[in-house]
CSV table of C-alpha atoms in Angstrom, one decimal:
chain,number,residue,atom,x,y,z
A,135,MET,CA,-0.5,46.9,44.9
A,136,LEU,CA,1.5,47.5,48.0
A,137,GLU,CA,5.2,47.1,47.2
A,138,THR,CA,7.8,45.2,49.1
A,139,LEU,CA,10.9,46.4,47.2
A,140,SER,CA,11.9,48.7,50.1
A,141,LEU,CA,12.8,45.5,52.0
A,142,ALA,CA,15.8,45.1,49.9
A,143,SER,CA,17.2,48.4,51.1
A,144,HIS,CA,18.0,47.0,54.5
A,145,GLY,CA,20.6,44.4,53.4
A,146,PRO,CA,21.3,41.7,50.9
A,147,VAL,CA,19.8,38.7,52.7
A,148,ILE,CA,16.4,38.0,54.3
A,149,PRO,CA,16.6,35.0,56.7
A,150,VAL,CA,13.9,32.4,56.2
A,151,ILE,CA,13.1,31.4,59.8
A,152,VAL,CA,11.3,28.3,61.2
A,153,ILE,CA,10.5,28.8,64.9
A,154,GLN,CA,9.9,25.5,66.8
A,155,ARG,CA,9.9,27.0,70.3
A,156,LEU,CA,8.3,30.3,71.3
A,157,GLU,CA,11.0,31.0,73.8
A,158,ASP,CA,13.6,31.2,71.0
A,159,ALA,CA,11.7,34.0,69.1
A,160,VAL,CA,12.9,37.1,70.9
A,161,PRO,CA,16.5,36.2,71.5
A,162,LEU,CA,16.8,35.0,67.8
A,163,ALA,CA,15.4,38.3,66.5
A,164,GLU,CA,17.7,40.2,68.8
A,165,ALA,CA,20.7,38.2,67.6
A,166,LEU,CA,19.9,38.8,63.9
A,167,VAL,CA,19.3,42.5,64.4
A,168,ALA,CA,22.6,42.8,66.4
A,169,GLY,CA,24.4,41.3,63.3
A,170,GLY,CA,22.8,43.9,61.0
A,171,VAL,CA,19.9,41.8,59.6
A,172,LYS,CA,16.7,43.6,60.3
A,173,VAL,CA,14.2,42.1,57.8
A,174,LEU,CA,13.0,38.7,59.2
A,175,GLU,CA,10.7,36.3,57.4
A,176,VAL,CA,9.1,33.9,59.8
A,177,THR,CA,7.4,31.0,58.1
A,178,LEU,CA,3.9,29.8,59.0
A,179,ARG,CA,5.1,26.2,59.3
A,180,THR,CA,4.9,25.6,63.0
A,181,PRO,CA,2.2,25.8,65.7
A,182,VAL,CA,3.9,28.7,67.4
A,183,ALA,CA,4.7,30.7,64.3
A,184,LEU,CA,2.1,33.4,64.8
A,185,GLN,CA,3.0,33.9,68.5
A,186,ALA,CA,6.6,34.1,67.5
A,187,MET,CA,5.9,36.8,64.9
A,188,GLU,CA,4.0,38.8,67.4
A,189,ALA,CA,6.9,38.6,69.9
A,190,MET,CA,9.6,39.3,67.3
A,191,ALA,CA,7.7,42.3,65.9
A,192,LYS,CA,8.2,44.1,69.3
A,193,VAL,CA,12.0,43.7,69.1
A,194,PRO,CA,13.6,47.1,68.4
A,195,GLY,CA,14.9,47.3,64.8
A,196,ALA,CA,13.2,44.2,63.6
A,197,ILE,CA,11.0,44.3,60.5
A,198,VAL,CA,9.0,41.1,60.7
A,199,GLY,CA,7.1,39.4,57.9
A,200,ALA,CA,5.1,36.2,57.6
A,201,GLY,CA,6.3,33.6,55.1
A,202,THR,CA,4.4,30.7,53.6
A,203,LEU,CA,1.2,32.7,53.2
A,204,ARG,CA,-1.2,30.5,51.2
A,205,THR,CA,-4.8,31.6,52.1
A,206,PRO,CA,-6.6,34.9,52.9
A,207,GLN,CA,-6.9,33.6,56.5
A,208,ASP,CA,-3.1,33.3,56.6
A,209,VAL,CA,-2.9,37.0,55.6
A,210,ALA,CA,-5.4,38.1,58.2
A,211,ASN,CA,-3.6,36.2,60.9
A,212,ALA,CA,-0.2,37.6,59.9
A,213,LYS,CA,-1.6,41.2,59.9
A,214,ASN,CA,-3.1,40.6,63.4
A,215,ALA,CA,0.3,39.3,64.6
A,216,GLY,CA,1.9,42.6,63.8
A,217,CYS,CA,3.7,41.6,60.6
A,218,GLN,CA,4.8,44.4,58.2
A,219,PHE,CA,4.9,42.3,55.1
A,220,GLY,CA,4.0,38.8,53.7
A,221,VAL,CA,5.8,36.3,51.5
A,222,SER,CA,4.1,33.5,49.6
A,223,PRO,CA,5.6,30.4,47.9
A,224,GLY,CA,3.4,31.0,44.9
A,225,TYR,CA,0.9,33.5,43.5
A,226,THR,CA,-2.9,33.7,43.4
A,227,ASP,CA,-5.2,36.6,42.8
A,228,ALA,CA,-7.1,35.7,46.0
A,229,LEU,CA,-4.0,36.0,48.1
A,230,ALA,CA,-3.1,39.3,46.5
A,231,ALA,CA,-6.6,40.6,47.1
A,232,ALA,CA,-6.4,39.6,50.7
A,233,CYS,CA,-3.1,41.4,51.2
A,234,GLU,CA,-4.6,44.5,49.5
A,235,ARG,CA,-7.6,44.4,51.9
A,236,GLU,CA,-5.4,43.9,55.0
A,237,GLY,CA,-2.8,46.5,53.9
A,238,LEU,CA,-0.1,43.9,54.0
A,239,PRO,CA,2.7,44.3,51.3
A,240,LEU,CA,3.2,41.0,49.6
A,241,LEU,CA,6.3,39.4,48.1
A,242,PRO,CA,4.7,36.7,45.9
A,243,GLY,CA,6.5,33.6,44.8
A,244,VAL,CA,6.9,32.6,41.1
A,245,SER,CA,8.9,29.9,39.4
A,246,THR,CA,8.0,30.3,35.7
A,247,ALA,CA,7.7,33.1,33.1
A,248,SER,CA,3.9,32.6,33.0
A,249,GLU,CA,3.7,33.1,36.8
A,250,VAL,CA,5.9,36.2,36.4
A,251,MET,CA,3.4,37.6,33.8
A,252,GLN,CA,0.4,36.8,36.1
A,253,ALA,CA,1.9,38.5,39.1
A,254,ASN,CA,3.3,41.4,37.1
A,255,ALA,CA,-0.1,41.9,35.5
A,256,ALA,CA,-1.6,42.3,39.0
A,257,GLY,CA,0.8,45.0,39.7
A,258,PHE,CA,3.8,43.2,41.4
A,259,GLY,CA,7.2,44.2,40.2
A,260,PHE,CA,9.2,42.6,42.9
A,261,LEU,CA,8.9,38.8,43.1
A,262,LYS,CA,10.3,35.9,45.0
A,263,LEU,CA,11.8,33.2,42.8
A,264,PHE,CA,11.1,29.9,44.6
A,265,PRO,CA,12.4,27.3,44.8
A,266,ALA,CA,15.3,29.2,43.2
A,267,VAL,CA,18.0,26.6,42.8
A,268,ALA,CA,15.6,23.8,41.9
A,269,VAL,CA,13.9,25.8,39.1
A,270,GLY,CA,17.1,27.0,37.4
A,271,GLY,CA,18.8,29.4,39.8
A,272,VAL,CA,21.2,32.0,38.3
A,273,ASN,CA,20.6,30.8,34.7
A,274,LEU,CA,16.9,31.2,35.0
A,275,LEU,CA,17.2,34.7,36.4
A,276,LYS,CA,19.5,35.6,33.6
A,277,ALA,CA,17.0,34.3,31.1
A,278,LEU,CA,14.1,36.2,32.8
A,279,ALA,CA,16.0,39.4,32.6
A,280,GLY,CA,15.5,39.6,28.9
A,281,PRO,CA,11.7,39.6,28.6
A,282,PHE,CA,11.2,41.2,32.1
A,283,PRO,CA,13.7,44.0,32.4
A,284,ASP,CA,11.4,45.9,34.8
A,285,VAL,CA,11.0,43.0,37.3
A,286,ALA,CA,13.2,42.5,40.3
A,287,PHE,CA,13.6,39.2,42.2
A,288,CYS,CA,14.4,37.8,45.6
A,289,PRO,CA,15.6,34.2,44.9
A,290,THR,CA,14.9,31.9,47.8
A,291,GLY,CA,15.4,28.1,48.2
A,292,GLY,CA,18.6,26.2,48.1
A,293,ILE,CA,20.9,29.2,48.4
A,294,SER,CA,24.0,29.0,50.5
A,295,PRO,CA,26.5,31.6,51.8
A,296,GLU,CA,28.8,30.3,49.1
A,297,THR,CA,26.3,30.8,46.2
A,298,ALA,CA,24.5,33.9,47.4
A,299,PRO,CA,27.1,36.3,45.9
A,300,GLN,CA,26.5,34.7,42.5
A,301,PHE,CA,22.8,35.6,42.8
A,302,LEU,CA,23.4,39.1,44.3
A,303,LYS,CA,25.6,40.1,41.3
A,304,LEU,CA,22.7,39.7,38.9
A,305,PRO,CA,21.2,43.1,38.0
A,306,ASN,CA,17.6,41.8,38.5
A,307,VAL,CA,18.3,40.5,42.0
A,308,ARG,CA,17.8,42.9,44.9
A,309,VAL,CA,18.1,40.6,47.8
A,310,CYS,CA,18.1,36.8,48.4
A,311,GLY,CA,16.4,34.6,51.0
A,312,GLY,CA,18.3,32.1,53.1
A,313,SER,CA,17.8,29.6,55.9
A,314,TRP,CA,21.5,29.3,56.7
A,315,LEU,CA,21.4,32.3,59.1
A,316,THR,CA,19.3,30.4,61.6
A,317,PRO,CA,20.6,26.7,61.7
A,318,GLN,CA,18.6,24.5,63.9
A,319,ASP,CA,21.6,23.3,65.8
A,320,ALA,CA,22.4,26.9,66.8
A,321,LEU,CA,18.8,27.4,67.9
A,322,ASP,CA,18.9,24.1,69.9
A,323,ALA,CA,22.1,25.2,71.6
A,324,LYS,CA,20.8,28.8,72.1
A,325,ASP,CA,24.0,29.9,70.5
A,326,TRP,CA,22.8,33.5,69.8
A,327,ALA,CA,26.4,34.7,69.4
A,328,ARG,CA,26.9,32.3,66.4
A,329,ILE,CA,23.7,33.6,64.8
A,330,THR,CA,24.8,37.2,65.2
A,331,ARG,CA,28.1,36.2,63.5
A,332,LEU,CA,26.2,34.5,60.6
A,333,ALA,CA,24.0,37.6,60.3
A,334,ALA,CA,27.0,39.9,60.2
A,335,ASP,CA,28.6,37.7,57.5
A,336,ALA,CA,25.3,37.8,55.5
A,337,ALA,CA,25.0,41.6,55.9
A,338,ALA,CA,28.4,42.0,54.3
A,339,LEU,CA,27.7,39.8,51.3
A,340,ARG,CA,26.7,42.6,48.9
A,341,GLY,CA,30.2,43.9,49.0
A,342,ALA,CA,31.7,40.4,48.5
C-alpha cells in the first residue's frame, strides 16, 4: 500500500479545511503555506471542494489532499483534481483498493482496535484516529500503543491548540489534524493574515 507517513515530516499539524467559496481557496492555501503549514486536507463536504482542491494544488509549496473520501468515485475525483493524498473517516477494503488503483496514498480512519487490525492487515501502518477526542483521545492512543507498537497515528476530531501538545507528545502520534487553523469567521472576513499567524503557531507546536 502507498504510505502517507511522509506527510508528518512537514510539520505537526494538518489543517482540516472546509471550503464554502471557491474564491477563498487560493488565498487560504497561500496564507497557510506562508505560516509554514504545507500539508492541506480539503474535505469533500461542499459543492466546490473538488474545484478548490484543483486550485490549491497549484499553489507553490502546497501539498493538497482530499478528506472525507468514502467511495471509489471520491478517490477518482480527488486524483483527477490533482490531490497528492487522501484521507478517509473510516476504512474499507474497497476504498483502499481504489486508492491503490489510482496511485493515491491513503490515510485511513479508525476508531477501534478491530479497525486498526483490519487496516494494518491491509498494509497500512499510519492511521487517522477519528473522531479522536470522542473515542478516547490521549488515553485511547496510550492504550493502543501496547498491542500496536508498530502503528503510528494522526488523531483528528475535537483537538484544539491547547490539547494538541498532549497528543503530539505521545510516541505513536506523528502529526494531528485540526480545524482551528481555518476558522470560518476568518474566512468570512478574508483575514488571511490571521490564518498565517494561526498556521505559524501550529507549525511551532512540536517544540511546545
